[in-house]
PDB file of C-alpha atoms in Angstrom:
ATOM      1  CA  MET A   1     -17.874 -11.703   4.052  1.00  0.00           C
ATOM      2  CA  GLN A   2     -16.515  -8.216   3.343  1.00  0.00           C
ATOM      3  CA  MET A   3     -16.501  -7.071  -0.300  1.00  0.00           C
ATOM      4  CA  GLY A   4     -13.936  -4.773  -1.857  1.00  0.00           C
ATOM      5  CA  LEU A   5     -13.705  -2.778  -5.065  1.00  0.00           C
ATOM      6  CA  LEU A   6     -10.549  -2.731  -7.190  1.00  0.00           C
ATOM      7  CA  MET A   7     -10.140   0.078  -9.721  1.00  0.00           C
ATOM      8  CA  LEU A   8      -7.458   0.204 -12.401  1.00  0.00           C
ATOM      9  CA  GLY A   9      -6.858   3.965 -12.472  1.00  0.00           C
ATOM     10  CA  ASP A  10      -7.668   4.449 -16.139  1.00  0.00           C
ATOM     11  CA  ALA A  11     -10.784   6.557 -15.469  1.00  0.00           C
ATOM     12  CA  SER A  12     -10.919  10.222 -14.520  1.00  0.00           C
ATOM     13  CA  ILE A  13     -10.370  11.176 -10.881  1.00  0.00           C
ATOM     14  CA  ARG A  14     -13.965  12.401 -10.724  1.00  0.00           C
ATOM     15  CA  ALA A  15     -15.295   9.041 -11.986  1.00  0.00           C
ATOM     16  CA  MET A  16     -13.098   7.070  -9.576  1.00  0.00           C
ATOM     17  CA  VAL A  17     -14.173   9.218  -6.606  1.00  0.00           C
ATOM     18  CA  GLU A  18     -17.810   8.595  -7.515  1.00  0.00           C
ATOM     19  CA  ARG A  19     -17.137   4.848  -7.695  1.00  0.00           C
ATOM     20  CA  ALA A  20     -15.422   4.935  -4.285  1.00  0.00           C
ATOM     21  CA  ARG A  21     -18.353   6.854  -2.782  1.00  0.00           C
ATOM     22  CA  LEU A  22     -20.859   4.433  -4.307  1.00  0.00           C
ATOM     23  CA  ALA A  23     -18.870   1.423  -3.060  1.00  0.00           C
ATOM     24  CA  GLU A  24     -18.945   2.865   0.451  1.00  0.00           C
ATOM     25  CA  ALA A  25     -22.664   3.673   0.202  1.00  0.00           C
ATOM     26  CA  VAL A  26     -23.605   0.121  -0.762  1.00  0.00           C
ATOM     27  CA  GLY A  27     -21.493  -1.455   1.977  1.00  0.00           C
ATOM     28  CA  TYR A  28     -18.145  -2.345   0.451  1.00  0.00           C
ATOM     29  CA  GLY A  29     -15.431  -2.531   3.105  1.00  0.00           C
ATOM     30  CA  THR A  30     -12.387  -1.694   0.986  1.00  0.00           C
ATOM     31  CA  VAL A  31     -11.574   0.379  -2.068  1.00  0.00           C
ATOM     32  CA  TRP A  32      -8.343  -0.641  -3.784  1.00  0.00           C
ATOM     33  CA  LEU A  33      -6.578   1.238  -6.563  1.00  0.00           C
ATOM     34  CA  ALA A  34      -4.160  -0.679  -8.772  1.00  0.00           C
ATOM     35  CA  ASP A  35      -0.584   0.619  -8.512  1.00  0.00           C
ATOM     36  CA  GLU A  36       0.037   0.278 -12.231  1.00  0.00           C
ATOM     37  CA  ARG A  37       2.596   2.188 -14.189  1.00  0.00           C
ATOM     38  CA  PHE A  38       1.365   4.754 -16.689  1.00  0.00           C
ATOM     39  CA  TYR A  39      -2.072   5.238 -15.134  1.00  0.00           C
ATOM     40  CA  ARG A  40      -2.924   7.698 -12.373  1.00  0.00           C
ATOM     41  CA  GLU A  41      -0.539   7.959  -9.399  1.00  0.00           C
ATOM     42  CA  VAL A  42      -1.974   5.684  -6.740  1.00  0.00           C
ATOM     43  CA  TYR A  43      -1.331   7.570  -3.488  1.00  0.00           C
ATOM     44  CA  SER A  44      -2.531  10.915  -4.871  1.00  0.00           C
ATOM     45  CA  CYS A  45      -5.785   9.284  -5.957  1.00  0.00           C
ATOM     46  CA  LEU A  46      -6.243   7.412  -2.678  1.00  0.00           C
ATOM     47  CA  THR A  47      -5.797  10.666  -0.765  1.00  0.00           C
ATOM     48  CA  HIS A  48      -8.530  12.215  -2.889  1.00  0.00           C
ATOM     49  CA  PHE A  49     -10.755   9.207  -2.202  1.00  0.00           C
ATOM     50  CA  ALA A  50     -10.133   9.702   1.538  1.00  0.00           C
ATOM     51  CA  ALA A  51     -11.458  13.251   1.314  1.00  0.00           C
ATOM     52  CA  HIS A  52     -14.717  12.012  -0.203  1.00  0.00           C
ATOM     53  CA  THR A  53     -15.378   8.876   1.881  1.00  0.00           C
ATOM     54  CA  SER A  54     -15.547   8.206   5.610  1.00  0.00           C
ATOM     55  CA  LYS A  55     -15.715   4.464   6.290  1.00  0.00           C
ATOM     56  CA  VAL A  56     -14.086   2.301   3.606  1.00  0.00           C
ATOM     57  CA  LEU A  57     -10.494   1.192   3.927  1.00  0.00           C
ATOM     58  CA  LEU A  58      -8.330   2.595   1.129  1.00  0.00           C
ATOM     59  CA  GLY A  59      -5.178   1.157  -0.372  1.00  0.00           C
ATOM     60  CA  PRO A  60      -2.979   0.308  -3.330  1.00  0.00           C
ATOM     61  CA  CYS A  61      -3.285  -3.149  -4.836  1.00  0.00           C
ATOM     62  CA  VAL A  62      -0.440  -3.925  -5.189  1.00  0.00           C
ATOM     63  CA  THR A  63       2.664  -1.855  -4.611  1.00  0.00           C
ATOM     64  CA  ASP A  64       6.001  -3.437  -5.470  1.00  0.00           C
ATOM     65  CA  SER A  65       9.507  -2.841  -4.128  1.00  0.00           C
ATOM     66  CA  PHE A  66      11.091  -2.396  -7.558  1.00  0.00           C
ATOM     67  CA  SER A  67       9.387   0.764  -8.791  1.00  0.00           C
ATOM     68  CA  ARG A  68       8.795   2.296  -5.336  1.00  0.00           C
ATOM     69  CA  HIS A  69      11.341   1.855  -2.544  1.00  0.00           C
ATOM     70  CA  PRO A  70       9.774   0.361   0.614  1.00  0.00           C
ATOM     71  CA  ALA A  71      10.750   3.452   2.627  1.00  0.00           C
ATOM     72  CA  LEU A  72       8.742   5.621   0.232  1.00  0.00           C
ATOM     73  CA  THR A  73       5.849   3.163   0.432  1.00  0.00           C
ATOM     74  CA  ALA A  74       5.950   3.305   4.249  1.00  0.00           C
ATOM     75  CA  MET A  75       5.935   7.114   4.128  1.00  0.00           C
ATOM     76  CA  ALA A  76       3.050   7.165   1.636  1.00  0.00           C
ATOM     77  CA  ILE A  77       0.860   4.627   3.455  1.00  0.00           C
ATOM     78  CA  ALA A  78       1.475   6.283   6.843  1.00  0.00           C
ATOM     79  CA  THR A  79       0.513   9.659   5.375  1.00  0.00           C
ATOM     80  CA  LEU A  80      -2.606   8.178   3.776  1.00  0.00           C
ATOM     81  CA  ASP A  81      -3.467   6.548   7.107  1.00  0.00           C
ATOM     82  CA  GLU A  82      -3.230   9.907   8.862  1.00  0.00           C
ATOM     83  CA  ILE A  83      -5.237  11.774   6.199  1.00  0.00           C
ATOM     84  CA  SER A  84      -7.956   9.105   6.041  1.00  0.00           C
ATOM     85  CA  GLY A  85      -8.452   8.762   9.782  1.00  0.00           C
ATOM     86  CA  GLN A  86      -6.632   5.421  10.022  1.00  0.00           C
ATOM     87  CA  ARG A  87      -8.351   3.802   7.037  1.00  0.00           C
ATOM     88  CA  ALA A  88      -5.247   2.920   5.001  1.00  0.00           C
ATOM     89  CA  ILE A  89      -4.562  -0.646   3.951  1.00  0.00           C
ATOM     90  CA  LEU A  90      -1.505  -1.794   2.022  1.00  0.00           C
ATOM     91  CA  GLY A  91      -1.286  -4.538  -0.575  1.00  0.00           C
ATOM     92  CA  VAL A  92       2.259  -5.472  -1.604  1.00  0.00           C
ATOM     93  CA  GLY A  93       3.436  -7.828  -4.308  1.00  0.00           C
ATOM     94  CA  ALA A  94       6.056  -8.504  -6.961  1.00  0.00           C
ATOM     95  CA  GLY A  95       4.441  -6.311  -9.603  1.00  0.00           C
ATOM     96  CA  ILE A  96       4.030  -7.179 -13.266  1.00  0.00           C
ATOM     97  CA  SER A  97       3.782  -4.051 -15.386  1.00  0.00           C
ATOM     98  CA  GLY A  98       6.075  -1.312 -16.601  1.00  0.00           C
ATOM     99  CA  PHE A  99       9.411  -2.833 -15.622  1.00  0.00           C
ATOM    100  CA  THR A 100      10.702  -3.180 -19.180  1.00  0.00           C
ATOM    101  CA  GLU A 101       9.717   0.391 -20.048  1.00  0.00           C
ATOM    102  CA  LEU A 102      11.373   1.722 -16.880  1.00  0.00           C
ATOM    103  CA  GLY A 103      14.512  -0.374 -17.299  1.00  0.00           C
ATOM    104  CA  ILE A 104      13.931  -2.148 -13.974  1.00  0.00           C
ATOM    105  CA  ASN A 105      15.458  -5.558 -13.336  1.00  0.00           C
ATOM    106  CA  ARG A 106      12.776  -7.477 -11.422  1.00  0.00           C
ATOM    107  CA  ARG A 107      15.092  -9.958  -9.698  1.00  0.00           C
ATOM    108  CA  LYS A 108      14.210 -12.297  -6.840  1.00  0.00           C
ATOM    109  CA  PRO A 109      10.596 -11.080  -6.564  1.00  0.00           C
ATOM    110  CA  ALA A 110       9.651 -13.356  -3.651  1.00  0.00           C
ATOM    111  CA  ARG A 111      12.711 -12.216  -1.691  1.00  0.00           C
ATOM    112  CA  ALA A 112      11.941  -8.588  -2.546  1.00  0.00           C
ATOM    113  CA  ILE A 113       8.417  -8.927  -1.106  1.00  0.00           C
ATOM    114  CA  ARG A 114       9.743 -10.434   2.139  1.00  0.00           C
ATOM    115  CA  GLU A 115      12.369  -7.686   2.504  1.00  0.00           C
ATOM    116  CA  MET A 116       9.822  -4.992   1.626  1.00  0.00           C
ATOM    117  CA  ILE A 117       7.486  -6.181   4.387  1.00  0.00           C
ATOM    118  CA  GLU A 118      10.331  -6.262   6.905  1.00  0.00           C
ATOM    119  CA  VAL A 119      11.445  -2.702   6.078  1.00  0.00           C
ATOM    120  CA  ILE A 120       7.917  -1.265   6.022  1.00  0.00           C
ATOM    121  CA  ARG A 121       7.026  -3.007   9.282  1.00  0.00           C
ATOM    122  CA  ALA A 122      10.062  -1.565  11.077  1.00  0.00           C
ATOM    123  CA  LEU A 123       9.531   1.945   9.701  1.00  0.00           C
ATOM    124  CA  LEU A 124       5.845   2.000  10.660  1.00  0.00           C
ATOM    125  CA  GLN A 125       6.815   0.951  14.177  1.00  0.00           C
ATOM    126  CA  GLY A 126       8.947   4.098  14.400  1.00  0.00           C
ATOM    127  CA  GLU A 127      12.322   2.409  14.141  1.00  0.00           C
ATOM    128  CA  SER A 128      15.451   3.747  12.476  1.00  0.00           C
ATOM    129  CA  VAL A 129      16.234   1.099   9.896  1.00  0.00           C
ATOM    130  CA  ASP A 130      19.610  -0.052   8.634  1.00  0.00           C
ATOM    131  CA  PHE A 131      18.757  -2.846   6.202  1.00  0.00           C
ATOM    132  CA  HIS A 132      21.075  -4.672   3.808  1.00  0.00           C
ATOM    133  CA  GLY A 133      19.087  -7.369   2.029  1.00  0.00           C
ATOM    134  CA  GLU A 134      19.581  -9.333  -1.140  1.00  0.00           C
ATOM    135  CA  VAL A 135      17.348  -6.911  -3.051  1.00  0.00           C
ATOM    136  CA  ILE A 136      16.638  -3.906  -0.784  1.00  0.00           C
ATOM    137  CA  GLU A 137      19.006  -1.467   0.913  1.00  0.00           C
ATOM    138  CA  LEU A 138      18.133   1.213   3.439  1.00  0.00           C
ATOM    139  CA  HIS A 139      20.757   3.156   5.373  1.00  0.00           C
ATOM    140  CA  GLN A 140      19.531   4.510   8.727  1.00  0.00           C
ATOM    141  CA  GLY A 141      16.128   5.420   7.323  1.00  0.00           C
ATOM    142  CA  SER A 142      13.225   6.507   9.490  1.00  0.00           C
ATOM    143  CA  LEU A 143       9.883   8.211   9.098  1.00  0.00           C
ATOM    144  CA  GLY A 144      10.229  11.812  10.182  1.00  0.00           C
ATOM    145  CA  GLY A 145       8.215  13.592  12.804  1.00  0.00           C
ATOM    146  CA  ARG A 146       5.105  11.854  14.034  1.00  0.00           C
ATOM    147  CA  ILE A 147       4.350  10.004  10.791  1.00  0.00           C
ATOM    148  CA  GLY A 148       3.228   6.475  11.484  1.00  0.00           C
ATOM    149  CA  THR A 149       0.110   4.443  11.963  1.00  0.00           C
ATOM    150  CA  ARG A 150      -1.672   4.278  15.290  1.00  0.00           C
ATOM    151  CA  ARG A 151      -3.258   0.888  14.642  1.00  0.00           C
ATOM    152  CA  GLY A 152      -1.514  -2.389  14.056  1.00  0.00           C
ATOM    153  CA  LEU A 153      -1.148  -3.726  10.545  1.00  0.00           C
ATOM    154  CA  HIS A 154      -1.423  -7.404   9.749  1.00  0.00           C
ATOM    155  CA  GLU A 155       0.333  -9.557   7.202  1.00  0.00           C
ATOM    156  CA  ARG A 156      -1.491 -12.244   5.289  1.00  0.00           C
ATOM    157  CA  GLY A 157      -0.157 -15.132   3.281  1.00  0.00           C
ATOM    158  CA  THR A 158      -0.330 -13.200   0.015  1.00  0.00           C
ATOM    159  CA  GLY A 159       2.311 -10.760   1.231  1.00  0.00           C
ATOM    160  CA  GLU A 160      -0.350  -8.133   1.876  1.00  0.00           C
ATOM    161  CA  LEU A 161      -0.052  -5.811   4.841  1.00  0.00           C
ATOM    162  CA  LYS A 162      -3.540  -5.286   6.186  1.00  0.00           C
ATOM    163  CA  ARG A 163      -5.198  -3.525   9.089  1.00  0.00           C
ATOM    164  CA  ASP A 164      -6.608  -5.922  11.661  1.00  0.00           C
ATOM    165  CA  THR A 165     -10.125  -6.739  10.502  1.00  0.00           C
ATOM    166  CA  GLY A 166     -10.308 -10.041  12.312  1.00  0.00           C
ATOM    167  CA  ALA A 167      -8.620 -12.062   9.568  1.00  0.00           C
ATOM    168  CA  LYS A 168      -7.984 -15.524  10.955  1.00  0.00           C
ATOM    169  CA  ASN A 169      -4.922 -16.143   8.805  1.00  0.00           C
ATOM    170  CA  GLY A 170      -3.154 -12.899   9.784  1.00  0.00           C
ATOM    171  CA  ARG A 171       0.057 -12.592  11.772  1.00  0.00           C
ATOM    172  CA  ARG A 172       0.922  -9.528  13.804  1.00  0.00           C
ATOM    173  CA  VAL A 173       3.204  -7.155  11.885  1.00  0.00           C
TER     174      VAL A 173
END
């Protein structure tokens, strides 16, 4: 069984980097950082973790489609994947915090997750995406240049996009 570490993002960057390094040193396979509003920005921190680790997978747990458009999530995770040497992993979900403060209407969360996965999947495969869903819209969006992952991502029943680590319940994304 592979163990992972989830951090909230309420500690200093220095402390979180040390925790990520320690997790890697003792054999953890994944370091997750909660994508919570009003703590540290998740992708900036994960990029810093990538600079100070070499083996662990790194990812947000979980990113939602309401506070961060799926196209921006695809861009961020593809960039993290490139910076980290293809060690990015993406957890997506409906989210729970900060919506009231940000004035966000969290409608049809299950549908939003499904649409988010569809948009991210297409963008990471290098497609130009014209998507008109019940919750998400994207008009001829694409990742610029050579941004994109070189390894396949997998989807699990929780709505998580995950690099292929041999998960038996995964479906090809």
